[in-house]
CSV table of C-alpha atoms in Angstrom, one decimal:
chain,number,residue,atom,x,y,z
Y,1,MET,CA,-3.3,-21.3,2.3
Y,2,LYS,CA,-1.4,-19.3,-0.2
Y,3,VAL,CA,-3.0,-15.8,-0.6
Y,4,LYS,CA,-2.1,-13.2,-3.2
Y,5,ARG,CA,-2.8,-9.5,-3.1
Y,6,ILE,CA,-3.3,-8.0,-6.5
Y,7,PHE,CA,-3.4,-4.3,-7.3
Y,8,ALA,CA,-4.9,-2.9,-10.5
Y,9,PRO,CA,-6.4,0.5,-11.7
Y,10,ASP,CA,-10.0,-1.0,-11.7
Y,11,MET,CA,-11.8,-4.2,-10.8
Y,12,ARG,CA,-11.9,-5.5,-14.4
Y,13,GLN,CA,-8.2,-5.5,-14.7
Y,14,ALA,CA,-7.8,-6.9,-11.2
Y,15,MET,CA,-10.1,-9.8,-12.1
Y,16,ARG,CA,-8.0,-10.4,-15.2
Y,17,ARG,CA,-4.8,-10.6,-13.2
Y,18,VAL,CA,-6.5,-12.9,-10.7
Y,19,ARG,CA,-7.5,-15.3,-13.5
Y,20,ASP,CA,-4.0,-15.1,-15.1
Y,21,GLU,CA,-2.0,-15.5,-11.9
Y,22,ILE,CA,-4.2,-17.9,-9.8
Y,23,GLY,CA,-6.5,-19.6,-12.3
Y,24,ALA,CA,-10.2,-19.9,-13.2
Y,25,ASP,CA,-11.0,-21.5,-9.8
Y,26,ALA,CA,-9.8,-18.5,-7.8
Y,27,VAL,CA,-11.8,-17.3,-4.8
Y,28,ILE,CA,-12.0,-13.5,-4.0
Y,29,ILE,CA,-11.5,-13.2,-0.3
Y,30,SER,CA,-11.7,-9.4,-0.1
Y,31,ASN,CA,-11.5,-6.2,-2.2
Y,32,HIS,CA,-11.2,-2.6,-1.4
Y,33,ARG,CA,-10.2,0.7,-3.0
Y,34,VAL,CA,-6.7,2.1,-2.5
Y,35,ALA,CA,-4.9,5.1,-3.9
Y,36,GLY,CA,-4.7,4.7,-7.7
Y,37,GLY,CA,-7.0,1.7,-8.0
Y,38,VAL,CA,-8.3,-1.4,-6.2
Y,39,GLU,CA,-6.6,-4.1,-4.2
Y,40,VAL,CA,-8.0,-7.7,-4.4
Y,41,VAL,CA,-7.0,-10.5,-2.0
Y,42,ALA,CA,-7.6,-14.0,-3.7
Y,43,ALA,CA,-6.7,-17.6,-3.3
Y,44,ARG,CA,-7.2,-20.9,-5.0
Y,45,GLU,CA,-10.6,-22.4,-4.3
Y,46,GLU,CA,-9.3,-25.7,-2.9
Y,47,ASP,CA,-6.8,-23.9,-0.7
Y,48,TYR,CA,-9.6,-21.7,0.6
Y,49,GLU,CA,-12.0,-24.6,1.3
Y,50,ARG,CA,-9.2,-26.6,3.0
Y,51,ALA,CA,-8.4,-23.6,5.3
Y,52,GLN,CA,-12.1,-23.2,6.2
Y,53,ALA,CA,-12.4,-26.9,7.1
Y,54,GLU,CA,-9.3,-26.8,9.2
Y,55,LEU,CA,-10.7,-23.7,11.0
Y,56,LYS,CA,-13.9,-25.5,11.8
Y,57,ARG,CA,-12.1,-28.6,13.1
Y,58,SER,CA,-9.9,-26.4,15.4
Y,59,GLN,CA,-13.0,-24.6,16.7
Y,60,GLN,CA,-14.7,-27.9,17.5
Y,61,LYS,CA,-11.8,-29.0,19.7
Y,62,ILE,CA,-12.2,-26.0,22.0
Y,63,ARG,CA,-14.7,-26.6,24.8
Y,64,PRO,CA,-15.6,-24.0,27.4
Y,65,VAL,CA,-14.8,-25.0,31.0
Y,66,ALA,CA,-17.4,-24.1,33.5
Y,67,ALA,CA,-16.1,-22.4,36.6
Y,68,PRO,CA,-16.9,-24.1,39.9
Y,69,ALA,CA,-19.8,-22.7,42.0
Y,70,SER,CA,-17.6,-22.3,45.1
Y,71,VAL,CA,-13.9,-22.4,45.5
Y,72,PRO,CA,-12.4,-23.6,48.8
Y,73,ALA,CA,-9.7,-21.5,50.4
Y,74,GLU,CA,-7.0,-24.1,49.7
Y,75,ASP,CA,-7.9,-24.1,45.9
Y,76,ALA,CA,-7.8,-20.3,45.8
Y,77,LEU,CA,-4.4,-20.3,47.3
Y,78,ALA,CA,-3.2,-23.1,45.0
Y,79,ALA,CA,-4.5,-21.0,42.0
Y,80,GLU,CA,-2.6,-18.0,43.3
Y,81,LEU,CA,0.4,-20.2,43.6
Y,82,ARG,CA,0.1,-21.3,40.0
Y,83,ARG,CA,-0.3,-17.8,38.8
Y,84,ALA,CA,2.9,-16.8,40.7
Y,85,LYS,CA,4.7,-19.7,39.1
Y,86,LEU,CA,3.5,-18.6,35.6
Y,87,ARG,CA,4.8,-15.1,36.2
Y,88,ILE,CA,8.2,-16.4,37.2
Y,89,ALA,CA,8.3,-18.7,34.2
Y,90,GLU,CA,7.4,-15.8,31.9
Y,91,ALA,CA,10.1,-13.7,33.5
Y,92,ARG,CA,12.6,-16.5,32.9
Y,93,ARG,CA,11.5,-16.9,29.3
Y,94,ARG,CA,12.1,-13.2,28.6
Y,95,ALA,CA,15.5,-13.5,30.3
Y,96,GLU,CA,16.5,-16.4,28.1
Y,97,GLN,CA,16.0,-14.6,24.8
Y,98,PRO,CA,19.1,-15.0,22.6
Y,99,GLU,CA,19.2,-11.3,21.7
Y,100,ALA,CA,20.2,-10.3,25.2
Y,101,GLU,CA,23.4,-12.3,25.7
Y,102,VAL,CA,24.4,-10.2,28.7
Y,103,SER,CA,21.5,-11.6,30.8
Y,104,GLN,CA,22.6,-15.2,30.4
Y,105,ALA,CA,24.8,-15.1,33.5
Y,106,VAL,CA,21.9,-13.7,35.6
Y,107,ASN,CA,19.6,-16.4,34.3
Y,108,ARG,CA,22.0,-19.2,35.3
Y,109,GLN,CA,22.2,-17.7,38.8
Y,110,ILE,CA,18.4,-17.7,39.1
Y,111,ASP,CA,18.2,-21.3,37.8
Y,112,THR,CA,20.7,-22.6,40.3
Y,113,GLU,CA,19.7,-20.7,43.4
Y,114,GLU,CA,16.0,-19.9,43.1
Y,115,ASP,CA,14.9,-23.2,41.6
Y,116,GLU,CA,16.0,-24.9,44.8
Y,117,ASP,CA,13.8,-22.6,46.8
Y,118,LEU,CA,10.8,-23.2,44.5
Y,119,ARG,CA,11.3,-27.0,44.6
Y,120,PHE,CA,11.4,-26.9,48.4
Y,121,ILE,CA,8.2,-24.9,48.6
Y,122,LEU,CA,6.4,-27.1,46.2
Y,123,GLN,CA,7.6,-30.2,48.0
Y,124,SER,CA,6.3,-28.8,51.3
Y,125,LEU,CA,2.9,-28.1,49.7
Y,126,LYS,CA,2.8,-31.6,48.3
Y,127,THR,CA,3.5,-33.1,51.7
Y,128,ARG,CA,0.7,-31.2,53.4
Y,129,GLN,CA,-1.7,-32.2,50.7
Y,130,ASP,CA,-0.8,-35.9,51.2
Y,131,GLU,CA,-1.3,-35.5,54.9
Y,132,GLN,CA,-4.8,-34.0,54.3
Y,133,THR,CA,-5.6,-36.9,51.9
Y,134,ARG,CA,-4.6,-39.5,54.6
Y,135,ARG,CA,-6.8,-37.7,57.2
Y,136,ASP,CA,-9.8,-37.9,54.9
Y,137,GLN,CA,-9.2,-41.6,54.3
Y,138,VAL,CA,-9.1,-42.3,58.1
Y,139,ALA,CA,-12.3,-40.3,58.6
Y,140,GLU,CA,-14.1,-42.4,55.9
Y,141,SER,CA,-12.9,-45.7,57.6
Y,142,VAL,CA,-14.5,-44.9,61.1
Y,143,GLU,CA,-17.3,-47.4,62.1
Y,144,PRO,CA,-20.8,-45.9,62.1
Y,145,GLU,CA,-21.4,-46.4,65.8
Y,146,ASN,CA,-18.2,-44.4,66.6
Y,147,LEU,CA,-18.8,-41.8,63.9
Y,148,TRP,CA,-20.9,-39.5,66.0
Y,149,ALA,CA,-18.2,-39.5,68.8
Y,150,THR,CA,-15.4,-38.7,66.4
Y,151,VAL,CA,-17.1,-36.0,64.5
Y,152,PRO,CA,-16.6,-33.1,67.0
Y,153,ALA,CA,-13.0,-34.1,67.5
Y,154,ALA,CA,-12.4,-34.5,63.7
Y,155,GLU,CA,-14.0,-31.1,63.1
Y,156,ALA,CA,-11.8,-29.5,65.7
Y,157,SER,CA,-8.7,-31.2,64.3
Y,158,GLU,CA,-9.7,-30.4,60.7
Y,159,ASN,CA,-10.2,-26.7,61.6
Y,160,ASP,CA,-6.8,-26.6,63.2
Y,161,ALA,CA,-5.1,-28.4,60.4
Y,162,SER,CA,-6.9,-26.2,57.7
Y,163,GLY,CA,-6.0,-23.0,59.5
Y,164,ALA,CA,-2.4,-24.1,59.8
Y,165,LEU,CA,-2.3,-25.2,56.1
Y,166,VAL,CA,-3.8,-21.9,55.0
Y,167,GLN,CA,-1.3,-19.9,57.0
Y,168,SER,CA,1.5,-22.0,55.7
Y,169,MET,CA,0.5,-21.7,52.1
Y,170,GLN,CA,0.0,-17.9,52.5
Y,171,GLN,CA,3.6,-17.7,53.8
Y,172,GLU,CA,4.9,-19.7,50.9
Y,173,ILE,CA,3.0,-17.5,48.4
Y,174,HIS,CA,4.6,-14.5,50.0
Y,175,GLN,CA,8.0,-16.2,49.5
Y,176,LEU,CA,7.2,-16.9,45.9
Y,177,ARG,CA,6.3,-13.3,45.3
Y,178,ALA,CA,9.4,-12.1,47.0
Y,179,LEU,CA,11.5,-14.4,44.7
Y,180,MET,CA,9.7,-13.2,41.6
Y,181,GLU,CA,10.2,-9.5,42.6
Y,182,GLN,CA,13.9,-10.2,43.2
Y,183,GLN,CA,14.2,-11.9,39.8
Y,184,LEU,CA,12.5,-9.1,38.0
Y,185,ASN,CA,14.7,-6.5,39.7
Y,186,ARG,CA,17.8,-8.3,38.6
Y,187,LEU,CA,16.5,-8.5,35.0
Y,188,SER,CA,15.7,-4.8,34.9
Y,189,ALA,CA,19.3,-4.1,35.9
Y,190,VAL,CA,20.7,-6.0,32.9
Y,191,PRO,CA,21.6,-3.5,30.1
Y,192,GLU,CA,19.7,-3.8,26.9
Y,193,VAL,CA,21.5,-5.1,23.9
Y,194,PRO,CA,20.7,-3.0,20.8
Y,195,VAL,CA,19.1,-5.0,18.0
Y,196,ALA,CA,20.5,-4.5,14.5
Y,197,SER,CA,18.0,-2.8,12.3
Y,198,SER,CA,16.8,-5.0,9.5
Y,199,VAL,CA,16.5,-3.6,6.0
Y,200,SER,CA,13.1,-3.9,4.4
Y,201,PRO,CA,13.1,-6.3,1.4
Y,202,ALA,CA,11.3,-3.6,-0.6
Y,203,ALA,CA,14.0,-1.0,0.0
Y,204,PRO,CA,16.1,-1.9,-3.1
Y,205,LEU,CA,13.0,-1.8,-5.2
Y,206,GLN,CA,12.0,1.6,-3.8
Y,207,GLN,CA,15.5,2.9,-4.6
Y,208,ARG,CA,15.2,1.8,-8.2
Y,209,LEU,CA,11.7,3.3,-8.5
Y,210,GLN,CA,13.1,6.6,-7.1
Y,211,GLY,CA,15.6,6.4,-10.0
Y,212,LEU,CA,12.7,6.4,-12.4
Y,213,GLY,CA,11.6,9.7,-10.8
Y,214,LEU,CA,8.3,8.4,-9.4
Y,215,GLY,CA,6.7,10.0,-6.4
Y,216,SER,CA,7.0,8.5,-2.9
Y,217,GLY,CA,3.3,7.8,-2.5
Y,218,LEU,CA,3.2,5.9,-5.8
Y,219,ILE,CA,6.4,4.0,-4.8
Y,220,ARG,CA,4.8,2.8,-1.5
Y,221,GLN,CA,1.7,1.8,-3.4
Y,222,LEU,CA,3.7,-0.3,-5.9
Y,223,THR,CA,5.8,-2.1,-3.4
Y,224,ALA,CA,3.0,-2.8,-0.9
Y,225,SER,CA,2.2,-6.5,-0.2
Y,226,LEU,CA,5.0,-7.9,-2.4
Y,227,GLU,CA,5.4,-11.7,-2.1
Y,228,SER,CA,8.5,-12.2,0.1
Y,229,GLU,CA,9.6,-15.4,-1.7
Y,230,LEU,CA,10.2,-13.5,-5.0
Y,231,SER,CA,13.7,-13.0,-6.2
Y,232,GLU,CA,14.9,-9.4,-6.8
Y,233,SER,CA,14.6,-9.8,-10.5
Y,234,ALA,CA,11.1,-11.3,-10.3
Y,235,ALA,CA,10.0,-8.6,-7.8
Y,236,TRP,CA,11.3,-5.9,-10.1
Y,237,LYS,CA,9.3,-7.3,-13.0
Y,238,ASN,CA,6.2,-7.5,-10.7
Y,239,VAL,CA,6.6,-3.9,-9.7
Y,240,LEU,CA,7.0,-2.7,-13.3
Y,241,SER,CA,3.9,-4.7,-14.2
Y,242,ARG,CA,2.0,-3.0,-11.4
Y,243,LEU,CA,3.2,0.4,-12.7
Y,244,ALA,CA,2.1,-0.4,-16.2
Y,245,ASP,CA,-1.3,-1.5,-15.0
Y,246,SER,CA,-1.8,1.6,-12.9
Y,247,VAL,CA,-0.9,4.1,-15.7
Y,248,PRO,CA,-4.2,5.4,-17.3
Y,249,VAL,CA,-4.1,5.7,-21.1
Y,250,ILE,CA,-6.6,6.3,-23.9
Y,251,GLY,CA,-4.9,3.5,-25.9
Y,252,GLU,CA,-6.3,4.6,-29.3
Y,253,GLU,CA,-6.2,7.4,-31.8
Y,254,TYR,CA,-8.0,10.2,-29.9
Y,255,ILE,CA,-8.6,12.5,-32.9
Y,256,ALA,CA,-10.3,9.6,-34.8
Y,257,ARG,CA,-13.3,10.2,-32.6
Y,258,GLY,CA,-13.7,13.7,-34.0
Y,259,GLY,CA,-15.2,16.6,-32.1
Y,260,MET,CA,-13.8,19.9,-30.9
Y,261,ILE,CA,-10.6,19.6,-28.8
Y,262,ALA,CA,-8.9,22.4,-26.9
Y,263,PHE,CA,-5.2,22.0,-26.0
Y,264,VAL,CA,-4.3,23.9,-22.7
Y,265,GLY,CA,-1.1,24.2,-20.8
Y,266,ALA,CA,1.8,26.5,-19.9
Y,267,THR,CA,3.8,28.5,-22.3
Y,268,GLY,CA,6.4,26.6,-24.3
Y,269,VAL,CA,5.2,23.1,-23.6
Y,270,GLY,CA,4.5,22.4,-27.3
Y,271,LYS,CA,0.7,22.9,-27.7
Y,272,THR,CA,1.0,24.5,-31.2
Y,273,THR,CA,3.5,21.9,-32.5
Y,274,THR,CA,1.3,19.1,-31.1
Y,275,ILE,CA,-1.7,20.5,-33.0
Y,276,GLY,CA,0.3,20.7,-36.2
Y,277,LYS,CA,1.4,17.0,-35.9
Y,278,LEU,CA,-2.2,15.9,-35.2
Y,279,ALA,CA,-3.6,18.0,-38.0
Y,280,ALA,CA,-1.0,16.5,-40.5
Y,281,ARG,CA,-1.8,13.0,-39.3
Y,282,TYR,CA,-5.6,13.6,-39.8
Y,283,VAL,CA,-5.2,15.0,-43.3
Y,284,LEU,CA,-3.0,12.1,-44.3
Y,285,GLN,CA,-5.7,9.6,-43.2
Y,286,HIS,CA,-9.0,11.4,-43.9
Y,287,GLY,CA,-8.2,14.5,-46.1
Y,288,SER,CA,-8.5,18.2,-45.2
Y,289,SER,CA,-12.2,18.8,-45.8
Y,290,GLY,CA,-13.3,17.8,-42.4
Y,291,LEU,CA,-10.6,19.7,-40.4
Y,292,ALA,CA,-10.4,23.2,-39.0
Y,293,LEU,CA,-7.9,25.0,-36.7
Y,294,VAL,CA,-8.7,27.7,-34.2
Y,295,THR,CA,-6.4,29.8,-32.0
Y,296,THR,CA,-7.4,31.8,-28.9
Y,297,ASP,CA,-3.9,33.2,-28.5
Y,298,CYS,CA,-4.4,36.8,-29.5
Y,299,TYR,CA,-1.4,37.9,-27.3
Y,300,ARG,CA,1.4,36.5,-29.5
Y,301,ILE,CA,1.6,37.3,-33.2
Y,302,ALA,CA,4.0,34.4,-33.7
Y,303,ALA,CA,1.4,31.9,-32.5
Y,304,HIS,CA,-1.0,33.1,-35.2
Y,305,GLU,CA,1.6,32.9,-37.9
Y,306,GLN,CA,2.7,29.4,-36.9
Y,307,LEU,CA,-0.8,28.0,-37.0
Y,308,LYS,CA,-1.7,29.8,-40.2
Y,309,THR,CA,1.4,28.3,-41.8
Y,310,PHE,CA,0.1,24.8,-40.8
Y,311,GLY,CA,-3.2,25.8,-42.3
Y,312,ARG,CA,-1.7,26.8,-45.7
Y,313,ILE,CA,0.4,23.7,-45.9
Y,314,LEU,CA,-2.5,21.4,-45.0
Y,315,ASP,CA,-5.1,23.4,-46.9
Y,316,VAL,CA,-7.4,23.7,-43.9
Y,317,PRO,CA,-9.1,26.9,-42.5
Y,318,VAL,CA,-7.6,28.7,-39.5
Y,319,ARG,CA,-9.9,30.9,-37.3
Y,320,VAL,CA,-8.7,33.5,-34.8
Y,321,VAL,CA,-10.6,34.3,-31.6
Y,322,ASP,CA,-10.4,38.1,-30.9
Y,323,GLU,CA,-12.4,41.0,-29.6
Y,324,ASN,CA,-14.6,40.8,-32.7
Y,325,HIS,CA,-15.2,37.1,-32.8
Y,326,ASN,CA,-15.6,35.2,-29.5
Y,327,LEU,CA,-14.9,31.5,-29.1
Y,328,ASP,CA,-18.5,30.4,-29.0
Y,329,GLU,CA,-19.3,32.2,-32.3
Y,330,VAL,CA,-16.2,30.7,-34.1
Y,331,LEU,CA,-17.0,27.2,-32.9
Y,332,MET,CA,-20.7,27.5,-33.9
Y,333,SER,CA,-19.5,28.5,-37.4
Y,334,LEU,CA,-17.4,25.3,-37.6
Y,335,ARG,CA,-20.1,22.8,-36.5
Y,336,GLY,CA,-20.0,21.2,-40.0
Y,337,LYS,CA,-16.3,20.1,-39.5
Y,338,ARG,CA,-15.6,16.6,-38.2
Y,339,LEU,CA,-12.5,17.7,-36.2
Y,340,VAL,CA,-11.7,21.1,-34.8
Y,341,LEU,CA,-8.3,21.6,-33.0
Y,342,ILE,CA,-8.1,24.7,-30.7
Y,343,ASP,CA,-4.8,26.2,-29.7
Y,344,THR,CA,-5.0,28.3,-26.5
Y,345,ALA,CA,-2.7,30.9,-25.0
Y,346,GLY,CA,-0.1,29.6,-22.5
Y,347,MET,CA,-0.3,31.9,-19.5
Y,348,ASN,CA,-0.7,31.8,-15.7
Y,349,ALA,CA,-4.2,30.7,-15.0
Y,350,SER,CA,-4.3,33.0,-11.9
Y,351,ASP,CA,-3.6,36.1,-14.0
Y,352,PRO,CA,-6.6,38.2,-15.2
Y,353,GLU,CA,-6.0,37.0,-18.8
Y,354,GLY,CA,-5.7,33.4,-17.7
Y,355,ILE,CA,-8.9,33.6,-15.7
Y,356,GLN,CA,-10.7,35.2,-18.7
Y,357,GLN,CA,-9.5,32.4,-21.0
Y,358,LYS,CA,-10.6,29.6,-18.6
Y,359,GLN,CA,-14.0,31.3,-18.3
Y,360,MET,CA,-14.2,31.4,-22.1
Y,361,LEU,CA,-13.4,27.7,-22.5
Y,362,ALA,CA,-15.9,26.8,-19.8
Y,363,SER,CA,-18.8,28.9,-21.2
Y,364,VAL,CA,-19.0,27.7,-24.8
Y,365,SER,CA,-22.3,26.2,-25.8
Y,366,VAL,CA,-20.8,23.3,-27.8
Y,367,ARG,CA,-19.3,20.2,-26.3
Y,368,LEU,CA,-15.6,20.8,-25.9
Y,369,LYS,CA,-12.9,18.3,-25.0
Y,370,LYS,CA,-9.8,19.5,-23.1
Y,371,LEU,CA,-6.4,18.0,-23.3
Y,372,LEU,CA,-3.6,19.2,-20.9
Y,373,VAL,CA,-0.2,19.4,-22.6
Y,374,LEU,CA,2.6,18.6,-20.2
Y,375,SER,CA,6.4,18.9,-20.9
Y,376,CYS,CA,8.4,16.0,-19.5
Y,377,SER,CA,11.3,18.3,-19.2
Y,378,SER,CA,9.5,20.5,-16.7
Y,379,GLN,CA,10.1,20.1,-13.0
Y,380,ARG,CA,7.6,18.3,-10.8
Y,381,GLN,CA,6.3,21.5,-9.3
Y,382,LEU,CA,5.5,23.0,-12.7
Y,383,ILE,CA,3.7,19.8,-13.8
Y,384,GLU,CA,1.6,19.8,-10.6
Y,385,LYS,CA,0.9,23.5,-11.0
Y,386,ALA,CA,-0.3,23.1,-14.6
Y,387,TRP,CA,-2.8,20.4,-13.3
Y,388,SER,CA,-3.9,22.6,-10.5
Y,389,ASN,CA,-4.5,25.6,-12.9
Y,390,TYR,CA,-6.6,23.7,-15.4
Y,391,GLN,CA,-8.3,20.9,-13.4
Y,392,GLU,CA,-11.5,22.9,-13.0
Y,393,LEU,CA,-12.0,22.6,-16.8
Y,394,GLU,CA,-12.7,18.9,-16.3
Y,395,LEU,CA,-9.8,17.7,-18.4
Y,396,ASN,CA,-10.4,14.6,-20.6
Y,397,ALA,CA,-6.8,13.5,-21.1
Y,398,CYS,CA,-3.2,14.8,-21.4
Y,399,VAL,CA,-0.3,14.8,-23.9
Y,400,LEU,CA,3.3,14.3,-22.8
Y,401,THR,CA,5.7,16.2,-24.9
Y,402,LYS,CA,9.5,16.7,-25.2
Y,403,LEU,CA,10.4,13.2,-24.1
Y,404,ASP,CA,13.6,13.6,-26.2
Y,405,GLU,CA,14.7,16.5,-24.0
Y,406,SER,CA,13.8,14.9,-20.6
Y,407,GLY,CA,15.9,12.6,-18.4
Y,408,SER,CA,12.9,11.2,-16.6
Y,409,LEU,CA,9.2,10.3,-17.2
Y,410,GLY,CA,8.5,9.7,-13.5
Y,411,ASP,CA,7.0,13.1,-12.6
Y,412,ALA,CA,4.5,12.9,-15.5
Y,413,LEU,CA,3.6,9.3,-14.8
Y,414,THR,CA,3.1,10.0,-11.1
Y,415,LEU,CA,0.7,12.8,-11.9
Y,416,ALA,CA,-1.2,10.7,-14.4
Y,417,VAL,CA,-1.6,7.8,-11.9
Y,418,GLU,CA,-2.4,9.9,-8.8
Y,419,LYS,CA,-4.9,12.2,-10.6
Y,420,ARG,CA,-6.3,9.5,-12.8
Y,421,LEU,CA,-5.7,11.6,-15.9
Y,422,PRO,CA,-5.4,9.4,-19.1
Y,423,ILE,CA,-2.5,9.9,-21.4
Y,424,ALA,CA,-3.5,10.2,-25.0
Y,425,TYR,CA,-0.3,10.9,-26.9
Y,426,ILE,CA,3.5,11.2,-26.3
Y,427,ALA,CA,5.8,13.4,-28.4
Y,428,ASP,CA,9.5,12.8,-28.6
Y,429,GLY,CA,10.8,15.1,-31.3
Y,430,GLN,CA,10.0,18.0,-33.7
Y,431,LYS,CA,9.3,16.0,-36.8
Y,432,ILE,CA,5.8,16.5,-38.2
Y,433,PRO,CA,3.8,14.2,-38.0
Y,434,ASP,CA,6.3,11.4,-37.2
Y,435,ASP,CA,7.3,12.3,-33.6
Y,436,LEU,CA,3.9,11.7,-32.1
Y,437,ILE,CA,2.5,8.3,-31.1
Y,438,VAL,CA,-0.5,6.9,-29.2
Y,439,ALA,CA,0.4,6.3,-25.6
Y,440,GLN,CA,0.6,2.6,-24.5
Y,441,ARG,CA,1.2,1.4,-20.9
Y,442,GLN,CA,4.1,-0.9,-21.6
Y,443,ASP,CA,5.8,1.5,-23.9
Y,444,LEU,CA,5.6,4.3,-21.3
Y,445,VAL,CA,7.2,2.1,-18.6
Y,446,SER,CA,9.9,1.0,-21.0
Y,447,ARG,CA,10.7,4.6,-21.9
Y,448,ALA,CA,10.8,5.5,-18.2
Y,449,VAL,CA,13.3,2.8,-17.5
Y,450,VAL,CA,15.5,3.6,-20.6
Y,451,ALA,CA,15.4,7.4,-19.7
Y,452,ALA,CA,16.5,6.6,-16.2
Y,453,GLN,CA,19.3,4.3,-17.5
Y,454,SER,CA,20.5,7.1,-19.8
Y,455,ASP,CA,20.4,9.7,-17.1
Y,456,SER,CA,22.3,7.3,-14.7
Y,457,ALA,CA,24.9,6.6,-17.3
Y,458,GLU,CA,25.6,10.3,-17.9
Y,459,SER,CA,25.9,11.0,-14.2
Y,460,ASP,CA,27.9,7.9,-13.2
Y,461,PRO,CA,28.9,5.7,-16.2
Y,462,LEU,CA,30.5,3.1,-13.9
Y,463,SER,CA,27.4,2.3,-11.8
Y,464,SER,CA,24.6,2.6,-14.3
Y,465,GLY,CA,24.8,-1.0,-15.4
Y,466,GLN,CA,24.5,-2.1,-11.8
Y,467,PHE,CA,21.5,0.0,-10.8
Y,468,PHE,CA,19.2,-1.1,-13.6
Y,469,ARG,CA,19.8,-4.7,-14.4
Y,470,ALA,CA,18.1,-6.6,-17.1
Y,471,GLY,CA,14.5,-7.6,-16.3
């Protein structure tokens, strides 16, 4: 039965992949949650039913064998003899494995010398069993009138013969055990031949995913349960498709929903510029009457001036939160606006000012959406620190900026997948409002591959074409 394991961010996407890759007659065998989504095991219905029928037929062929009520001494010894022979056969089988070529000479010596001893012992046992059978036949042929006279003599003869047979079989079993111990001792003296380590078929894919800058946990998740029969090119496409399915995105114009949106993040990640791009886009589509801009950054004069410049150009009001006007009062005064974009101060969230700002954002009485702005040019530690600083605000989505300055998208994509933080927009330049687009899964993965290709070409122009092949 051909079984497929399918990974997706949620069950709805998993079912869609099951229908696309297996068909409408697919049977779900199992499903469970994994890091970053769900994993579904499915198969074609006819394959599943055929496997179930075959399992039932194989179970019907198995019949339990009842153990005898009492086992004679000869049968117990014969059983012990069989077990000893099985142990010797198992020892021979291990000795004959092709990966230990050094032990072949020892195996041949055991075959030529000890097989003769085994055949002799078995032949002796067979002869004694034949003699016992003949004695039984003679006892059955005695006439009834002479039966009583022969019974005591027969019993005495039988007891003597049985005792001798038992003693003989015990001696032969001891000989078999001695032979087995001798053989095992010889095998233990044979030096082990090291087995060449095999390279996992997923290793090349993992190396290429590392080139994209993805985290190790996400790489293991993407390469888990890959079909072994896939070619490298097909496996690479499969892995990229899994990556695209696992990246959470908003997938539509986020500001079109309206509301009050606060942009948070570290200093210099592009919060103010992103607000300017979104404000210009909104004015071009809906006009300026329904838009207002707010800044809580009362620590930098330049931040006020930049946002006020945007306000003058776009003809929209700009409000400043300071000691005379708190954030809740300013937002309450702008309840009539359809969209309010809030610029915040970029500072360490563990500093007193940063703690105060987080408390201010969390305590407003109006419904406030929070978008985390992440610079793709930042190191992984800074991106993870930004998430850690602001996650308690219950972030709704994120914006990835400075793609034009970054050599890798892997760190930001890894964070989005592992933290299940949807990506709303990506910014790849300073032009307002052009260099800002709605995030799409396939586009993000394509950009990640192109960025890795460009970075590889700059570091090693001769090998870049070999590392990321087409497909």
